[in-house]
Amino acid sequence: MKRAEKILKRINELSEITEEPGVITRTYGTPAFVEGRLLIVQWMEEAGLQTSIDHIGNVRGKIISEDSDEKTFVIGSHIDTVVDAGKFDGPLGVIMGIDLAEHIISSKLKLPFDLEIVAFCDEEGVRFQTTFLGSKALAGSFETVILNETDKDDVTLRQAIQGIGGDPQKINAKSIDAKNWLGYFEIHIEQGPVLYEKNIPVGLVTAIAGQCRVEIVLEGFAGHAGTVPMQMRKDALACAAEFILAVEEFAEEHKDKLVATVGKLDVPHSASNVIPGKAICTLDVRSADENFLESALQSIKKVTIDICSKRKIDLQWNNILQTKPVPCDQQLNHLLQQSITAAGYDAIELVSGAGHDAIAISDVSPVSMMFVRCFKGISHNPLENVETKDIAAAIAVADNFLNLFISNYNKSKWKYQH
Ligand code: HGY
Ligand code: MN
Ligand code: MN
């Protein structure tokens, strides 16, 4: 269990670094993020990896093959967190990746390709509402138009990148060219209850659900809580309340194919004796069925328009993010399935409701993901927890997977149809 204990020790050490004392919060570009990143560099260097930090702020650790032709296999996950996060969402996959690389180096295994371990800098998108910043940069698909996005203190993404030593004009410069990707493997907690209920330590991900994120701005008219008659009000918060319940009702009606969440509600300039003139909500809708996701979004938008016109509230519907469902690669999953059974576990298949950096990487590479059981499936919550024995199980499977990939790899044969 030595390797698993070391991984857990590092996860605990990283979780101590936070921008909010008492809770775990490390969002893109903050001093806590930079401090945490230094720890990852240190661990990668201790493992014997060639380290670098790219222009968006990903930490990268490489084993360069003796007969390198730049074809690269990548193992990664993210080191940024949500607010008041758990310890494992992201760091588990990064720190396990470092362990796997360290194991390859210490066992003097000769790699026929380059292996890169990547700690992505912004998967959650908490600070700038932009997800997959790091993985898009690695895939070469970062769009400079988002450089003007601002955080709650009106700092632009451009300024944040410069603030941590990056160059906003060169974000895609350190990407891995599409022709050089051999594959991508991400180890991540399941963030759902299936493995916990089935009492299985690991699971094989077949696909990642598509997701849409929308910012909903509701403009009514602020007024005196004591003097404006009810029938004359344009109460933006009451409108938001009806919208939130309508979203929940729609998702309940289609719960076999969809989840929908209003995760944020801001009421600017709120006071107990003021009729709210403005309310801003976020809408997050997910489905593994691409067509259904699109039609569901349109249905929710129509319901929202009807609520707003009934209440004489002006509506702004700002699309923030739209990702299609991503299938994991069948060739890689065949190897992963063999690796799980070889380690003595049933290879159960799961669709990921959560988004992952694998979504952005899937534009240029075959992707595979292994889920690790977490306590009652709890995540995005400080109660998130993973047992040492499940980390040990995941190590055994991941070692098998890498060995199988290496033994199956043949420079001419392994072609990926983009
Ligand atoms: O929201 C998600 O699915 C992921 O945790 N970023
Ligand atoms: Mn995650
Ligand atoms: Mn997350």
Tab-separated table of C-alpha atoms and ligand atoms in Angstrom:
chain	number	residue	atom	x	y	z
A	1	MET	CA	0.000	0.000	0.000
A	2	LYS	CA	3.121	2.214	0.092
A	3	ARG	CA	2.328	3.974	-3.218
A	4	ALA	CA	-1.301	4.523	-2.243
A	5	GLU	CA	-0.324	5.941	1.135
A	6	LYS	CA	2.158	8.339	-0.506
A	7	ILE	CA	-0.543	9.486	-2.962
A	8	LEU	CA	-2.996	10.075	-0.120
A	9	LYS	CA	-0.372	11.945	1.889
A	10	ARG	CA	0.255	14.259	-1.090
A	11	ILE	CA	-3.473	14.812	-1.642
A	12	ASN	CA	-3.784	15.862	1.988
A	13	GLU	CA	-0.719	18.138	1.680
A	14	LEU	CA	-2.107	19.861	-1.436
A	15	SER	CA	-5.511	20.270	0.217
A	16	GLU	CA	-3.881	22.398	2.938
A	17	ILE	CA	-3.182	25.075	0.295
A	18	THR	CA	-6.285	27.233	-0.084
A	19	GLU	CA	-7.407	30.806	-0.683
A	20	GLU	CA	-10.049	30.463	2.032
A	21	PRO	CA	-8.835	29.363	5.486
A	22	GLY	CA	-10.859	26.436	6.798
A	23	VAL	CA	-12.158	25.302	3.401
A	24	ILE	CA	-10.471	24.031	0.208
A	25	THR	CA	-10.671	26.636	-2.576
A	26	ARG	CA	-7.924	27.002	-5.212
A	27	THR	CA	-9.220	28.837	-8.258
A	28	TYR	CA	-7.297	29.715	-11.391
A	29	GLY	CA	-4.451	32.188	-11.048
A	30	THR	CA	-4.778	32.968	-7.341
A	31	PRO	CA	-1.760	32.899	-4.993
A	32	ALA	CA	-3.079	29.622	-3.524
A	33	PHE	CA	-3.267	28.163	-7.041
A	34	VAL	CA	0.356	29.233	-7.702
A	35	GLU	CA	1.539	27.788	-4.363
A	36	GLY	CA	-0.226	24.497	-5.075
A	37	ARG	CA	1.295	24.388	-8.534
A	38	LEU	CA	4.799	24.648	-7.063
A	39	LEU	CA	4.121	21.548	-4.992
A	40	ILE	CA	3.168	19.652	-8.170
A	41	VAL	CA	6.402	20.809	-9.856
A	42	GLN	CA	8.378	19.592	-6.835
A	43	TRP	CA	6.704	16.164	-6.868
A	44	MET	CA	7.166	15.810	-10.630
A	45	GLU	CA	10.872	16.649	-10.278
A	46	GLU	CA	11.264	14.202	-7.381
A	47	ALA	CA	9.756	11.570	-9.704
A	48	GLY	CA	12.455	12.340	-12.299
A	49	LEU	CA	10.169	14.073	-14.812
A	50	GLN	CA	11.247	16.971	-17.032
A	51	THR	CA	8.974	19.743	-15.804
A	52	SER	CA	7.642	22.915	-17.388
A	53	ILE	CA	4.806	25.375	-16.873
A	54	ASP	CA	3.101	26.454	-20.098
A	55	HIS	CA	1.621	29.832	-20.989
A	56	ILE	CA	-1.832	29.181	-19.573
A	57	GLY	CA	-0.346	27.764	-16.380
A	58	ASN	CA	-0.566	23.978	-16.755
A	59	VAL	CA	2.187	22.028	-14.973
A	60	ARG	CA	3.729	19.454	-17.301
A	61	GLY	CA	6.077	16.579	-16.479
A	62	LYS	CA	7.610	14.503	-19.276
A	63	ILE	CA	9.443	11.262	-19.805
A	64	ILE	CA	11.085	11.603	-23.230
A	65	SER	CA	11.553	8.256	-24.929
A	66	GLU	CA	15.066	7.330	-26.104
A	67	ASP	CA	13.714	6.845	-29.618
A	68	SER	CA	11.253	9.726	-29.334
A	69	ASP	CA	9.371	10.677	-32.483
A	70	GLU	CA	7.307	13.103	-30.358
A	71	LYS	CA	4.324	10.745	-30.281
A	72	THR	CA	2.966	11.343	-26.779
A	73	PHE	CA	0.665	9.582	-24.354
A	74	VAL	CA	-0.810	11.951	-21.763
A	75	ILE	CA	-2.097	11.249	-18.262
A	76	GLY	CA	-3.718	14.183	-16.510
A	77	SER	CA	-6.410	15.894	-14.516
A	78	HIS	CA	-6.890	19.308	-12.898
A	79	ILE	CA	-5.528	21.058	-9.784
A	80	ASP	CA	-8.033	23.907	-9.619
A	81	THR	CA	-11.082	23.392	-7.404
A	82	VAL	CA	-14.624	24.595	-6.883
A	83	VAL	CA	-15.359	26.706	-3.790
A	84	ASP	CA	-15.346	24.758	-0.482
A	85	ALA	CA	-14.256	21.712	-2.439
A	86	GLY	CA	-13.274	18.174	-1.615
A	87	LYS	CA	-9.635	17.049	-1.709
A	88	PHE	CA	-9.837	14.512	-4.534
A	89	ASP	CA	-11.716	16.104	-7.477
A	90	GLY	CA	-8.782	16.687	-9.845
A	91	PRO	CA	-5.714	16.201	-7.613
A	92	LEU	CA	-6.315	12.434	-7.400
A	93	GLY	CA	-5.710	12.048	-11.136
A	94	VAL	CA	-2.710	14.380	-11.187
A	95	ILE	CA	-0.947	12.845	-8.174
A	96	MET	CA	-1.682	9.314	-9.375
A	97	GLY	CA	-0.262	10.280	-12.767
A	98	ILE	CA	2.968	11.408	-11.103
A	99	ASP	CA	3.090	8.100	-9.200
A	100	LEU	CA	2.611	6.071	-12.422
A	101	ALA	CA	5.421	7.985	-14.134
A	102	GLU	CA	7.662	7.604	-11.084
A	103	HIS	CA	6.985	3.851	-11.142
A	104	ILE	CA	7.942	3.627	-14.819
A	105	ILE	CA	11.183	5.519	-14.188
A	106	SER	CA	12.125	3.522	-11.070
A	107	SER	CA	11.378	0.208	-12.834
A	108	LYS	CA	13.604	1.393	-15.725
A	109	LEU	CA	10.864	0.548	-18.220
A	110	LYS	CA	11.885	1.739	-21.718
A	111	LEU	CA	9.017	3.703	-23.294
A	112	PRO	CA	8.572	3.579	-27.101
A	113	PHE	CA	6.818	6.989	-26.913
A	114	ASP	CA	6.905	10.125	-24.776
A	115	LEU	CA	4.761	10.142	-21.640
A	116	GLU	CA	3.475	13.460	-20.313
A	117	ILE	CA	1.771	14.019	-16.963
A	118	VAL	CA	-0.334	17.203	-16.961
A	119	ALA	CA	-1.860	19.156	-14.071
A	120	PHE	CA	-4.501	21.252	-15.815
A	121	CYS	CA	-4.912	24.757	-14.411
A	122	ASP	CA	-8.623	25.433	-14.822
A	123	GLU	CA	-11.167	22.700	-15.394
A	124	GLU	CA	-13.875	23.995	-13.077
A	125	GLY	CA	-14.060	27.494	-14.556
A	126	VAL	CA	-15.016	29.001	-11.184
A	127	ARG	CA	-13.145	32.331	-11.462
A	128	PHE	CA	-13.909	33.297	-15.074
A	129	GLN	CA	-16.865	31.002	-15.841
A	130	THR	CA	-14.688	29.462	-18.603
A	131	THR	CA	-14.020	25.748	-18.291
A	132	PHE	CA	-11.178	23.585	-19.651
A	133	LEU	CA	-8.742	26.531	-20.055
A	134	GLY	CA	-5.725	24.256	-19.516
A	135	SER	CA	-6.876	21.288	-21.587
A	136	LYS	CA	-7.962	23.541	-24.458
A	137	ALA	CA	-4.467	25.079	-24.443
A	138	LEU	CA	-2.879	21.599	-24.571
A	139	ALA	CA	-5.218	20.615	-27.411
A	140	GLY	CA	-4.477	23.873	-29.249
A	141	SER	CA	-8.113	24.978	-29.165
A	142	PHE	CA	-7.907	27.899	-26.727
A	143	GLU	CA	-9.909	30.846	-28.105
A	144	THR	CA	-8.334	34.241	-27.419
A	145	VAL	CA	-11.785	35.879	-27.461
A	146	ILE	CA	-12.242	34.816	-23.829
A	147	LEU	CA	-9.154	36.760	-22.706
A	148	ASN	CA	-11.458	39.720	-21.977
A	149	GLU	CA	-13.669	37.734	-19.583
A	150	THR	CA	-13.566	39.281	-16.108
A	151	ASP	CA	-13.785	37.849	-12.613
A	152	LYS	CA	-15.845	39.278	-9.737
A	153	ASP	CA	-13.143	41.955	-9.156
A	154	ASP	CA	-13.121	42.954	-12.854
A	155	VAL	CA	-9.690	41.366	-13.406
A	156	THR	CA	-9.503	40.068	-16.972
A	157	LEU	CA	-8.385	36.547	-17.827
A	158	ARG	CA	-5.557	38.210	-19.808
A	159	GLN	CA	-4.365	39.978	-16.643
A	160	ALA	CA	-4.668	36.794	-14.594
A	161	ILE	CA	-2.564	34.848	-17.117
A	162	GLN	CA	0.092	37.564	-17.131
A	163	GLY	CA	-0.094	37.705	-13.348
A	164	ILE	CA	1.140	34.113	-13.087
A	165	GLY	CA	3.873	34.534	-15.699
A	166	GLY	CA	1.969	33.364	-18.791
A	167	ASP	CA	1.781	35.004	-22.216
A	168	PRO	CA	-1.843	35.409	-23.403
A	169	GLN	CA	-0.717	35.624	-27.022
A	170	LYS	CA	1.123	32.282	-26.911
A	171	ILE	CA	-1.442	30.072	-25.147
A	172	ASN	CA	-1.622	27.473	-27.923
A	173	ALA	CA	2.138	27.592	-28.594
A	174	LYS	CA	2.900	24.681	-26.242
A	175	SER	CA	0.002	22.494	-27.409
A	176	ILE	CA	0.674	18.914	-28.491
A	177	ASP	CA	0.121	18.727	-32.228
A	178	ALA	CA	-2.894	16.566	-33.171
A	179	LYS	CA	-0.640	14.189	-35.159
A	180	ASN	CA	1.464	13.464	-32.046
A	181	TRP	CA	-1.277	12.426	-29.655
A	182	LEU	CA	-1.338	8.670	-28.938
A	183	GLY	CA	-3.964	8.868	-26.241
A	184	TYR	CA	-5.150	10.495	-23.046
A	185	PHE	CA	-5.950	8.740	-19.758
A	186	GLU	CA	-7.650	10.446	-16.806
A	187	ILE	CA	-8.190	8.925	-13.376
A	188	HIS	CA	-10.965	10.734	-11.502
A	189	ILE	CA	-13.326	10.142	-8.611
A	190	GLU	CA	-16.743	9.029	-9.849
A	191	GLN	CA	-18.544	11.906	-8.114
A	192	GLY	CA	-21.614	9.672	-8.185
A	193	PRO	CA	-22.950	6.747	-6.092
A	194	VAL	CA	-22.723	3.756	-8.482
A	195	LEU	CA	-19.314	2.314	-7.469
A	196	TYR	CA	-20.114	2.936	-3.803
A	197	GLU	CA	-23.491	1.144	-4.125
A	198	LYS	CA	-21.954	-1.749	-6.096
A	199	ASN	CA	-18.990	-1.961	-3.707
A	200	ILE	CA	-16.460	-1.846	-6.574
A	201	PRO	CA	-13.287	0.300	-6.333
A	202	VAL	CA	-12.977	1.324	-9.993
A	203	GLY	CA	-15.171	1.791	-13.074
A	204	LEU	CA	-14.700	2.262	-16.822
A	205	VAL	CA	-16.110	5.436	-18.375
A	206	THR	CA	-17.841	4.895	-21.741
A	207	ALA	CA	-18.869	8.509	-22.371
A	208	ILE	CA	-18.975	11.973	-20.813
A	209	ALA	CA	-22.322	13.765	-20.853
A	210	GLY	CA	-22.778	16.912	-22.876
A	211	GLN	CA	-23.399	20.070	-20.886
A	212	CYS	CA	-24.775	23.559	-21.399
A	213	ARG	CA	-24.160	26.479	-19.056
A	214	VAL	CA	-26.235	29.648	-19.369
A	215	GLU	CA	-26.236	32.940	-17.475
A	216	ILE	CA	-29.806	34.193	-16.953
A	217	VAL	CA	-30.174	37.930	-16.206
A	218	LEU	CA	-33.627	39.031	-15.022
A	219	GLU	CA	-34.294	42.782	-15.025
A	220	GLY	CA	-37.398	44.039	-13.185
A	221	PHE	CA	-37.756	47.333	-11.324
A	222	ALA	CA	-36.429	48.089	-7.866
A	223	GLY	CA	-38.941	49.684	-5.525
A	224	HIS	CA	-39.900	50.380	-1.955
A	225	ALA	CA	-41.026	47.172	-0.209
A	226	GLY	CA	-43.587	49.146	1.785
A	227	THR	CA	-45.238	51.343	-0.789
A	228	VAL	CA	-45.507	49.517	-4.136
A	229	PRO	CA	-48.766	47.531	-4.407
A	230	MET	CA	-48.280	43.843	-5.327
A	231	GLN	CA	-49.988	44.163	-8.715
A	232	MET	CA	-47.589	46.968	-9.731
A	233	ARG	CA	-44.350	45.148	-8.975
A	234	LYS	CA	-41.658	43.810	-11.317
A	235	ASP	CA	-39.913	41.627	-8.770
A	236	ALA	CA	-36.827	40.034	-10.367
A	237	LEU	CA	-36.192	37.693	-7.439
A	238	ALA	CA	-39.754	36.336	-7.416
A	239	CYS	CA	-39.340	35.761	-11.154
A	240	ALA	CA	-36.063	33.927	-10.488
A	241	ALA	CA	-37.799	31.778	-7.902
A	242	GLU	CA	-40.503	30.744	-10.401
A	243	PHE	CA	-37.759	30.095	-13.012
A	244	ILE	CA	-35.743	27.906	-10.623
A	245	LEU	CA	-38.779	25.779	-9.718
A	246	ALA	CA	-39.747	25.491	-13.401
A	247	VAL	CA	-36.234	24.176	-14.201
A	248	GLU	CA	-36.479	21.640	-11.391
A	249	GLU	CA	-39.944	20.545	-12.554
A	250	PHE	CA	-38.759	20.083	-16.150
A	251	ALA	CA	-35.733	18.048	-15.043
A	252	GLU	CA	-37.911	15.901	-12.760
A	253	GLU	CA	-40.191	15.131	-15.735
A	254	HIS	CA	-37.164	14.001	-17.800
A	255	LYS	CA	-34.929	12.668	-15.040
A	256	ASP	CA	-34.092	9.495	-16.977
A	257	LYS	CA	-32.230	11.566	-19.598
A	258	LEU	CA	-31.312	14.874	-18.026
A	259	VAL	CA	-30.119	16.768	-14.986
A	260	ALA	CA	-30.528	20.523	-14.571
A	261	THR	CA	-29.261	22.818	-11.838
A	262	VAL	CA	-29.473	26.477	-10.953
A	263	GLY	CA	-26.269	26.687	-8.929
A	264	LYS	CA	-25.840	30.429	-8.475
A	265	LEU	CA	-28.287	33.249	-7.692
A	266	ASP	CA	-27.050	36.816	-7.264
A	267	VAL	CA	-29.287	39.699	-6.264
A	268	PRO	CA	-27.242	42.891	-6.763
A	269	HIS	CA	-27.858	45.752	-4.285
A	270	SER	CA	-30.234	43.573	-2.270
A	271	ALA	CA	-31.839	44.848	0.931
A	272	SER	CA	-34.731	43.540	2.982
A	273	ASN	CA	-36.885	46.629	2.272
A	274	VAL	CA	-36.207	46.804	-1.488
A	275	ILE	CA	-38.157	44.985	-4.184
A	276	PRO	CA	-35.333	43.228	-6.132
A	277	GLY	CA	-34.847	44.957	-9.478
A	278	LYS	CA	-32.322	42.441	-10.810
A	279	ALA	CA	-31.464	38.784	-10.332
A	280	ILE	CA	-28.726	36.764	-12.047
A	281	CYS	CA	-28.850	32.950	-12.125
A	282	THR	CA	-26.750	30.226	-13.709
A	283	LEU	CA	-28.353	27.269	-15.499
A	284	ASP	CA	-26.425	23.982	-15.913
A	285	VAL	CA	-28.094	21.281	-18.051
A	286	ARG	CA	-26.544	17.877	-18.836
A	287	SER	CA	-27.451	14.845	-20.905
A	288	ALA	CA	-25.639	11.967	-22.599
A	289	ASP	CA	-28.080	12.395	-25.523
A	290	GLU	CA	-26.942	15.316	-27.687
A	291	ASN	CA	-30.269	15.864	-29.491
A	292	PHE	CA	-32.257	15.651	-26.271
A	293	LEU	CA	-29.913	18.138	-24.587
A	294	GLU	CA	-30.515	20.682	-27.356
A	295	SER	CA	-34.313	20.231	-27.323
A	296	ALA	CA	-34.397	20.392	-23.519
A	297	LEU	CA	-32.490	23.665	-23.545
A	298	GLN	CA	-34.950	25.133	-26.043
A	299	SER	CA	-37.919	23.961	-23.922
A	300	ILE	CA	-36.458	25.484	-20.744
A	301	LYS	CA	-35.762	28.730	-22.625
A	302	LYS	CA	-39.380	28.902	-23.856
A	303	VAL	CA	-40.728	28.346	-20.311
A	304	THR	CA	-38.405	31.088	-19.070
A	305	ILE	CA	-39.593	33.546	-21.725
A	306	ASP	CA	-43.227	32.828	-20.777
A	307	ILE	CA	-42.525	33.405	-17.053
A	308	CYS	CA	-40.724	36.673	-17.803
A	309	SER	CA	-43.405	38.036	-20.137
A	310	LYS	CA	-46.142	37.185	-17.600
A	311	ARG	CA	-44.175	39.100	-14.931
A	312	LYS	CA	-43.040	41.920	-17.270
A	313	ILE	CA	-39.397	41.081	-16.548
A	314	ASP	CA	-36.685	41.623	-19.181
A	315	LEU	CA	-34.682	38.466	-19.888
A	316	GLN	CA	-31.058	38.113	-21.023
A	317	TRP	CA	-30.156	34.494	-21.949
A	318	ASN	CA	-26.342	34.355	-22.231
A	319	ASN	CA	-24.889	31.030	-23.413
A	320	ILE	CA	-21.622	30.401	-21.535
A	321	LEU	CA	-20.658	26.857	-22.507
A	322	GLN	CA	-21.966	24.091	-24.756
A	323	THR	CA	-20.152	20.750	-24.987
A	324	LYS	CA	-21.353	17.691	-26.906
A	325	PRO	CA	-21.387	14.264	-25.231
A	326	VAL	CA	-17.936	12.702	-25.699
A	327	PRO	CA	-17.553	8.943	-26.328
A	328	CYS	CA	-14.404	7.412	-24.803
A	329	ASP	CA	-12.129	5.588	-27.232
A	330	GLN	CA	-13.026	1.936	-27.818
A	331	GLN	CA	-9.440	0.758	-28.397
A	332	LEU	CA	-8.261	2.332	-25.135
A	333	ASN	CA	-11.356	1.136	-23.302
A	334	HIS	CA	-10.735	-2.399	-24.487
A	335	LEU	CA	-7.282	-2.223	-22.847
A	336	LEU	CA	-8.758	-0.595	-19.737
A	337	GLN	CA	-11.423	-3.273	-19.464
A	338	GLN	CA	-8.729	-5.989	-19.629
A	339	SER	CA	-6.692	-4.096	-17.028
A	340	ILE	CA	-9.603	-3.927	-14.597
A	341	THR	CA	-10.443	-7.621	-14.891
A	342	ALA	CA	-6.740	-8.558	-14.667
A	343	ALA	CA	-6.660	-6.700	-11.346
A	344	GLY	CA	-9.539	-8.878	-10.168
A	345	TYR	CA	-12.499	-6.472	-10.496
A	346	ASP	CA	-15.677	-6.475	-12.570
A	347	ALA	CA	-15.284	-3.882	-15.335
A	348	ILE	CA	-18.524	-1.962	-14.924
A	349	GLU	CA	-19.284	0.764	-17.462
A	350	LEU	CA	-20.417	4.254	-16.458
A	351	VAL	CA	-21.364	7.474	-18.235
A	352	SER	CA	-19.889	10.541	-16.578
A	353	GLY	CA	-22.448	13.232	-15.696
A	354	ALA	CA	-19.548	15.430	-14.625
A	355	GLY	CA	-17.450	17.238	-17.203
A	356	HIS	CA	-13.718	16.576	-17.387
A	357	ASP	CA	-10.627	17.835	-19.216
A	358	ALA	CA	-11.001	14.733	-21.403
A	359	ILE	CA	-13.803	16.624	-23.183
A	360	ALA	CA	-11.395	19.247	-24.535
A	361	ILE	CA	-8.680	16.670	-25.266
A	362	SER	CA	-11.117	14.483	-27.251
A	363	ASP	CA	-10.891	17.009	-30.129
A	364	VAL	CA	-7.335	15.821	-30.834
A	365	SER	CA	-6.862	12.475	-29.118
A	366	PRO	CA	-8.521	9.212	-28.157
A	367	VAL	CA	-9.528	9.548	-24.506
A	368	SER	CA	-10.151	7.077	-21.713
A	369	MET	CA	-11.179	7.570	-18.110
A	370	MET	CA	-11.156	5.397	-15.047
A	371	PHE	CA	-13.424	6.300	-12.118
A	372	VAL	CA	-12.425	5.629	-8.532
A	373	ARG	CA	-15.071	5.027	-5.876
A	374	CYS	CA	-15.687	7.922	-3.509
A	375	PHE	CA	-17.634	7.944	-0.258
A	376	LYS	CA	-21.378	7.756	-1.071
A	377	GLY	CA	-20.547	9.423	-4.404
A	378	ILE	CA	-20.211	12.767	-2.618
A	379	SER	CA	-18.235	15.458	-4.469
A	380	HIS	CA	-18.002	19.261	-4.767
A	381	ASN	CA	-18.333	18.963	-1.005
A	382	PRO	CA	-15.685	18.800	1.759
A	383	LEU	CA	-17.062	15.352	2.707
A	384	GLU	CA	-15.531	13.968	-0.525
A	385	ASN	CA	-13.401	10.955	0.420
A	386	VAL	CA	-11.461	8.047	-1.124
A	387	GLU	CA	-10.149	5.028	0.804
A	388	THR	CA	-6.451	4.106	0.597
A	389	LYS	CA	-7.399	0.593	-0.565
A	390	ASP	CA	-9.318	2.064	-3.524
A	391	ILE	CA	-6.296	4.160	-4.492
A	392	ALA	CA	-4.235	0.958	-4.323
A	393	ALA	CA	-6.802	-0.784	-6.566
A	394	ALA	CA	-6.662	2.093	-9.051
A	395	ILE	CA	-2.840	1.927	-9.095
A	396	ALA	CA	-2.936	-1.799	-9.910
A	397	VAL	CA	-5.369	-1.194	-12.786
A	398	ALA	CA	-3.470	1.831	-14.093
A	399	ASP	CA	-0.156	-0.076	-14.048
A	400	ASN	CA	-1.854	-2.886	-16.023
A	401	PHE	CA	-3.308	-0.361	-18.460
A	402	LEU	CA	0.017	1.347	-19.168
A	403	ASN	CA	1.827	-1.972	-19.559
A	404	LEU	CA	-0.886	-3.210	-21.950
A	405	PHE	CA	-0.772	0.032	-23.947
A	406	ILE	CA	3.018	-0.198	-24.230
A	407	SER	CA	2.971	-3.863	-25.261
A	408	ASN	CA	0.192	-3.196	-27.802
A	409	TYR	CA	1.841	-0.097	-29.168
A	410	ASN	CA	3.395	-0.406	-32.514
A	411	LYS	CA	4.531	2.796	-34.165
A	412	SER	CA	2.983	1.931	-37.510
A	413	LYS	CA	-0.186	0.230	-36.230
A	414	TRP	CA	-1.534	2.746	-33.668
A	415	LYS	CA	-3.320	5.218	-35.872
A	416	TYR	CA	-6.070	7.444	-34.492
A	417	GLN	CA	-8.711	8.650	-36.919
A	418	HIS	CA	-9.368	12.252	-35.904
B	1	HGY	O1	-19.005	20.713	-13.563
B	1	HGY	C1	-18.406	19.668	-13.804
B	1	HGY	O2	-18.950	18.736	-14.338
B	1	HGY	C2	-16.958	19.536	-13.429
B	1	HGY	O3	-16.860	19.313	-12.053
B	1	HGY	N1	-16.235	20.710	-13.799
B	2	MN	MN	-13.006	17.216	-11.754
B	3	MN	MN	-15.394	19.250	-10.302
